[in-house]
Structures are given as C-alpha cells and as structure tokens.
C-alpha cells in the first residue's frame, strides 16, 4: 500500500495511537468485565484520540505540510515548534482519500464523522440514553483503524523491531475486537429470539442508527408507560428512538429525499407516513413500502414504472403504472407523443 519513495513513518505517534486503541479494547471487551456507560465514554474519548494521532501520522509521512489545517501557514519552523492549528479529522480523511489515495469507504467516513460528534456531545453533556448506539459505532471505527494501521502504517516504519512491536500490538487488538464482535453477535441473537417470541417481527425494521433489524415500531423505551409512545420506535439493540416523521424522511428512496409529500400517503390510513425500501425483520431480503403509523408493511405496493409514485400492484396494463401515468400513456397511444418542451418554441435555458 505504501507508495514507493514515501517518507518513513515516525514510531512514537504510531505507538501512541496503538496505546489509545488498547485502552478502547479494554473498555469495550465484555469478556473482561461488563461494559458500563463510563467504559463507553472513555472508549470514545480514546478512540477519537487514536483516530487523530494515526490519521495524522499517515498524512505526515506523505508530506509534513498535510497536517496543517491551512497549508498556506505551513513552515518548517512552525512544524518543529508544533505551533500551528492542525487539520481536522474530517479534512484529514478527505486528504487521505484524495491526495494519499487511501481507500476509505463512504460508510467508514460516516462512522468517523459520527465518532467526532459523539465525542463532542460526550464532553459537553455526558450520556443521555444512547450509550449503546455510541458503543456500536465505536466498534465500526475500531475495526477500520486496525486495518488502517496494518495497511498504511506498519510498512512505513523504518526499524524492524518497531515493525514487530506494532504487528504484535495489532494482533492483540484484533483478538479484542473479535471478542467485542462475538458479544455483539450473541446479544443480537438473544434479541432476535425475544422479538420472535413476542410476535413483533413484522413491525421490527432495520434501525438507521445501528443497521440491525431491531427497531420495533410502537415500542415505548424501556421503563416508561406505553401509552404516550404510539408514535415512537425503539431499537432493542442500540436503544435509539425514532419517531414516525424521522423514519419517513429516512426511508424515502422513491420520493424526493427528505421531503415528505402526498407520495408518502399510506394506502390504509392515508397519513403521510409511508416509507419505501424498508427492510422488515420478518422478511429482510425483500424491502417493502411500510407505514410507520400503521406499523405495517405493504409487500404488494411497488413504485410506478414511469414516475416512482407508489401504486398497489400492476394495473390494467399489466405493469405497475399509477393512475396519472396510465392516463398519460393512453393519451400518448391515441394522439402520438404529446410532450411539448420549451425548446419547441425556440426558448433556451438562458432566456429562463
Ligand atoms: Zn439501533
Ligand atoms: Zn398507515
Ligand atoms: Zn406514475
């Protein structure tokens, strides 16, 4: 992975980063002792510290100016006296992708961004209800960083002894990550069995926060009276809460993203609560249109072939067209193409 001729990496920052990661693993590994909200807090703080140190180490190895927030302020003097504002994590990720050519997926980039947000929130407000969601996200970043060290940092270390030490450290981290992941799997299995027993799999959908099929519609958060929570879904895995409006905005792939319109009208209750492409636990392979008010999926509703508006099954033409598009097609068959465009009259974009 290391481009030929790239400058050598400094060992101290790499060791420093790995030391932070060892602390993260110790805090998140349930096989050592249970994971408390305090554990999650320190895991996040140290994970963010590791992110900053390790990403910067790679940038520095590419060229020392890349760790400056503003490259125009980069001078050897400021570098040597560490007297400068350094690059943000977000900008570091962009530089690693665009300049150094490090493969970082959109998902990993999102997880890194979310982690800095989690860290900031924690520092200012402490935990509210979402320690588990934070823990789940931290595990994603931990996984990324271990791979990042392996592929981007080890080979750049000058000294064979330093390389050996780093590899040994990474091996331990991977073991710890394995424990964390197997506990996560066990937990999800237990939750899956509960959801089945309770008979709520057909109103349990994929959670936008943790991606697990564990977000139960019409579920009050643990320890609260159920009456006031008709509109709320709670994730059994990460404890995140989502209300109907947030869910419709999130699962809106056939509408105009984020914007809730008549296209989101539910065929059953008529409220604008219909989301699309929703993976439901009872049949996750086939995402469906789903009303978050009725807490019910509509497997026969499909997007109109021509305009994407949701329609209930194929119409008289045999294909799924909505009423409007069917009328349009009938007109077109009778009269020939009826579509007029401004260009027909000699307008151009410039004339507006
Ligand atoms: Zn969740
Ligand atoms: Zn409905
Ligand atoms: Zn249509």
XYZ file of C-alpha atoms and ligand atoms in Angstrom:
355
model
C 0.000 0.000 0.000
C 2.856 2.386 0.748
C 3.714 4.421 -2.360
C 7.370 3.982 -3.270
C 9.557 6.851 -2.158
C 7.129 7.930 0.569
C 8.904 9.297 3.639
C 9.359 6.996 6.596
C 6.923 6.984 9.481
C 7.856 8.096 12.945
C 7.373 5.333 15.505
C 6.308 7.334 18.604
C 2.972 8.581 17.190
C 2.111 5.080 15.951
C 2.880 3.571 19.357
C 0.897 6.347 20.985
C -2.114 5.612 18.719
C -1.936 1.873 19.427
C -1.792 2.587 23.144
C -5.074 4.516 22.879
C -6.589 1.624 20.906
C -5.540 -0.871 23.600
C -7.479 1.217 26.101
C -10.516 1.262 23.769
C -10.489 -2.536 23.529
C -10.091 -2.927 27.293
C -13.128 -0.719 27.855
C -15.379 -2.378 25.253
C -14.461 -6.027 25.737
C -17.241 -7.569 27.826
C -15.265 -10.728 28.418
C -13.035 -8.704 30.782
C -15.941 -7.230 32.763
C -19.308 -5.709 31.845
C -19.368 -2.571 29.679
C -20.686 0.396 31.671
C -21.639 3.816 30.254
C -18.402 5.062 31.800
C -16.472 2.446 29.797
C -18.155 3.636 26.620
C -17.263 7.219 27.469
C -13.552 6.505 27.801
C -13.623 4.198 24.791
C -14.973 7.059 22.667
C -12.525 9.645 24.026
C -9.532 7.371 23.462
C -10.793 6.157 20.109
C -11.082 9.724 18.866
C -7.565 10.430 20.176
C -6.300 7.367 18.281
C -8.056 8.499 15.104
C -6.382 11.893 15.289
C -2.898 10.564 16.003
C -2.934 7.751 13.449
C -4.513 9.617 10.535
C -2.104 12.488 11.050
C 0.848 10.099 11.223
C -0.010 8.833 7.752
C -0.515 12.357 6.395
C 2.774 13.464 7.923
C 4.533 10.551 6.250
C 3.125 11.632 2.895
C 4.197 15.245 3.402
C 4.513 17.201 6.642
C 2.501 20.162 5.301
C -0.615 17.951 5.119
C -1.125 18.050 8.904
C -1.585 21.840 8.828
C -5.211 22.996 8.814
C -4.169 25.713 6.364
C -1.365 24.652 4.042
C -0.511 28.325 3.415
C 0.650 28.605 7.013
C 2.953 25.607 6.794
C 6.595 26.445 7.579
C 9.359 24.172 8.903
C 9.648 26.465 11.930
C 6.012 26.088 12.925
C 6.259 22.353 12.316
C 9.296 21.955 14.582
C 7.814 24.039 17.386
C 4.386 22.371 16.930
C 2.980 25.883 16.735
C 0.090 25.506 14.322
C -3.594 24.657 14.004
C -3.705 21.087 12.802
C -6.036 19.508 10.277
C -9.497 18.418 11.492
C -10.413 14.737 11.374
C -12.888 15.382 8.597
C -10.304 17.189 6.465
C -7.691 14.542 7.289
C -9.998 11.836 5.912
C -10.580 13.858 2.736
C -6.835 14.407 2.260
C -6.087 10.726 2.865
C -8.659 9.742 0.256
C -7.925 12.395 -2.341
C -4.202 13.049 -2.014
C -2.684 9.918 -0.472
C -5.138 7.534 -2.170
C -6.060 5.596 0.975
C -9.198 3.514 0.356
C -11.746 4.784 2.903
C -15.361 3.870 2.148
C -18.225 6.348 2.467
C -19.500 4.240 5.335
C -16.204 4.432 7.198
C -16.042 8.171 6.559
C -19.549 8.495 8.003
C -18.589 6.434 11.068
C -15.513 8.615 11.666
C -17.596 11.778 11.412
C -20.201 10.370 13.778
C -17.475 9.463 16.252
C -16.236 13.076 16.464
C -19.833 14.166 17.030
C -20.230 11.544 19.769
C -17.005 12.732 21.382
C -18.110 16.368 21.352
C -21.530 15.547 22.763
C -19.980 13.415 25.496
C -17.575 16.107 26.508
C -20.321 18.686 26.846
C -23.367 16.776 28.018
C -22.250 13.319 29.124
C -24.557 10.452 28.224
C -28.269 10.716 27.685
C -29.901 7.480 26.584
C -27.744 6.310 23.730
C -24.633 4.684 25.216
C -25.333 1.537 23.219
C -25.632 3.323 19.871
C -22.316 5.014 20.593
C -20.734 1.684 21.513
C -21.911 0.115 18.249
C -20.462 2.984 16.200
C -17.187 2.866 18.125
C -16.722 -0.798 17.170
C -17.005 0.132 13.471
C -14.250 2.747 13.804
C -12.065 0.391 15.839
C -12.316 -2.176 13.057
C -11.367 0.464 10.480
C -8.372 1.735 12.469
C -6.876 -1.710 12.987
C -6.981 -2.292 9.245
C -5.665 1.222 8.587
C -2.627 0.581 10.806
C -1.990 -2.733 9.128
C -2.217 -1.481 5.556
C -0.968 2.082 5.875
C 1.411 2.340 8.803
C 3.339 -0.856 9.543
C 5.261 -0.931 6.262
C 6.361 2.681 6.699
C 8.186 2.029 9.968
C 11.929 2.135 9.439
C 13.035 -0.219 12.161
C 12.368 -3.977 12.019
C 11.941 -4.070 15.802
C 9.336 -1.284 15.643
C 7.500 -3.179 12.911
C 7.471 -6.336 15.022
C 6.223 -4.465 18.068
C 3.458 -2.810 16.045
C 2.363 -6.098 14.493
C 2.198 -7.764 17.904
C 0.123 -4.859 19.205
C -2.252 -5.160 16.263
C -2.644 -8.895 16.844
C -3.819 -8.268 20.411
C -6.183 -5.552 19.228
C -7.702 -7.891 16.656
C -8.300 -10.513 19.319
C -10.050 -7.930 21.478
C -12.127 -6.759 18.520
C -13.102 -10.385 17.857
C -14.382 -10.682 21.438
C -16.321 -7.435 21.113
C -17.903 -8.598 17.863
C -18.813 -12.046 19.143
C -20.509 -10.495 22.169
C -22.390 -8.195 19.811
C -23.493 -11.225 17.760
C -24.604 -13.105 20.865
C -26.581 -10.123 22.029
C -28.299 -9.767 18.656
C -29.193 -13.482 18.682
C -30.775 -13.126 22.100
C -32.743 -10.036 20.974
C -33.826 -11.868 17.798
C -35.257 -14.726 19.866
C -37.156 -12.260 22.076
C -38.644 -10.456 19.062
C -39.812 -13.779 17.670
C -41.373 -14.837 20.989
C -43.189 -11.527 21.268
C -44.522 -11.891 17.713
C -43.342 -8.425 16.651
C -41.034 -9.388 13.767
C -43.427 -7.909 11.184
C -43.214 -4.487 12.833
C -39.484 -4.618 13.504
C -37.389 -2.845 10.885
C -33.763 -2.044 10.178
C -32.523 0.621 12.596
C -30.990 3.621 10.801
C -28.643 4.169 13.770
C -27.048 0.739 14.126
C -28.222 -1.088 10.956
C -29.570 -4.004 12.987
C -33.054 -5.413 12.316
C -34.108 -4.418 15.826
C -36.098 -1.197 15.604
C -39.545 -2.058 16.955
C -42.432 0.213 15.889
C -44.839 1.369 18.590
C -42.407 0.424 21.278
C -42.000 2.619 24.313
C -38.472 2.979 25.634
C -37.662 0.574 28.443
C -39.090 1.625 31.795
C -41.752 4.049 30.506
C -45.530 3.842 30.314
C -46.557 2.588 26.856
C -49.480 4.997 26.310
C -47.579 8.090 25.238
C -45.341 6.290 22.766
C -47.654 5.255 19.940
C -45.613 7.362 17.541
C -42.206 6.140 18.663
C -39.995 3.235 17.662
C -37.241 1.976 19.942
C -34.228 -0.030 18.871
C -33.717 -3.077 21.065
C -30.086 -3.250 20.063
C -28.827 0.320 20.386
C -31.713 1.927 22.366
C -32.066 4.772 19.855
C -35.556 6.325 19.476
C -37.093 7.245 16.108
C -40.450 8.903 15.538
C -42.689 8.445 12.510
C -41.666 11.650 10.781
C -37.947 10.928 11.109
C -38.463 7.438 9.726
C -40.487 8.611 6.711
C -37.756 11.147 5.902
C -35.071 8.482 6.215
C -36.806 5.744 4.206
C -37.848 7.883 1.274
C -35.950 6.477 -1.681
C -38.825 6.752 -4.164
C -39.961 10.206 -3.105
C -37.919 13.355 -3.133
C -35.311 12.702 -0.474
C -36.068 14.252 2.930
C -39.234 15.855 1.638
C -42.488 14.253 2.768
C -45.296 14.612 0.207
C -48.556 13.022 -0.883
C -46.380 10.272 -2.319
C -45.898 9.157 1.260
C -49.642 8.657 1.779
C -50.404 5.250 3.329
C -52.916 3.145 1.322
C -54.526 2.107 4.618
C -54.615 5.157 6.922
C -53.944 7.917 4.361
C -51.493 9.755 6.614
C -48.169 10.740 5.062
C -46.321 8.003 6.909
C -45.346 5.640 4.105
C -41.636 4.893 3.718
C -40.032 2.864 0.925
C -37.251 0.308 0.733
C -37.808 -0.671 4.360
C -36.171 -3.964 5.425
C -38.555 -5.724 7.826
C -37.317 -8.433 10.194
C -39.951 -10.972 9.093
C -38.576 -10.860 5.504
C -35.454 -8.679 5.373
C -34.380 -9.842 1.895
C -37.334 -8.034 0.326
C -37.549 -4.390 1.478
C -41.099 -3.057 1.216
C -43.218 0.064 1.441
C -44.033 0.443 5.122
C -46.424 2.705 7.027
C -44.825 3.881 10.261
C -48.218 4.983 11.637
C -49.968 1.665 10.988
C -46.725 -0.212 11.761
C -47.394 -2.448 8.789
C -45.586 -3.341 5.556
C -47.213 -3.437 2.094
C -45.475 -6.123 0.021
C -47.842 -5.607 -2.960
C -47.182 -1.870 -3.230
C -44.495 -1.081 -5.809
C -43.154 2.121 -7.383
C -44.854 3.249 -10.621
C -42.659 2.171 -13.541
C -42.736 5.661 -15.027
C -42.742 8.132 -12.111
C -41.907 6.078 -8.975
C -45.144 7.041 -7.201
C -46.226 4.081 -5.038
C -49.065 2.017 -6.553
C -50.787 -1.102 -5.287
C -49.735 -3.810 -7.731
C -49.836 -3.926 -11.540
C -52.813 -2.113 -13.111
C -54.803 -2.931 -16.257
C -51.698 -2.586 -18.462
C -50.052 -5.483 -16.589
C -47.217 -3.256 -15.441
C -47.288 -1.071 -12.340
C -48.354 2.380 -13.516
C -50.045 4.944 -11.311
C -53.398 6.419 -12.423
C -51.803 9.565 -13.808
C -49.196 7.721 -15.840
C -51.799 5.292 -17.165
C -53.871 8.254 -18.419
C -50.791 9.810 -19.967
C -49.898 6.569 -21.752
C -53.427 6.141 -23.073
C -53.345 9.715 -24.418
C -49.996 9.106 -25.996
C -51.136 5.901 -27.702
C -54.158 7.714 -29.094
C -52.607 11.042 -30.080
C -48.936 10.277 -30.536
C -46.262 11.916 -28.406
C -47.864 14.867 -26.688
C -44.926 16.083 -24.735
C -44.007 19.646 -25.510
C -40.815 21.193 -24.388
C -39.845 24.861 -24.312
C -37.225 24.189 -26.981
C -40.064 23.557 -29.445
C -40.723 27.270 -29.308
C -37.113 28.307 -29.596
C -36.535 29.001 -25.892
C -33.162 28.258 -24.433
C -32.090 27.975 -20.841
C -30.519 31.413 -20.977
C -33.829 33.103 -21.573
C -35.177 31.385 -18.482
Zn -30.333 0.552 16.575
Zn -50.906 3.770 7.602
Zn -46.657 7.204 -12.341
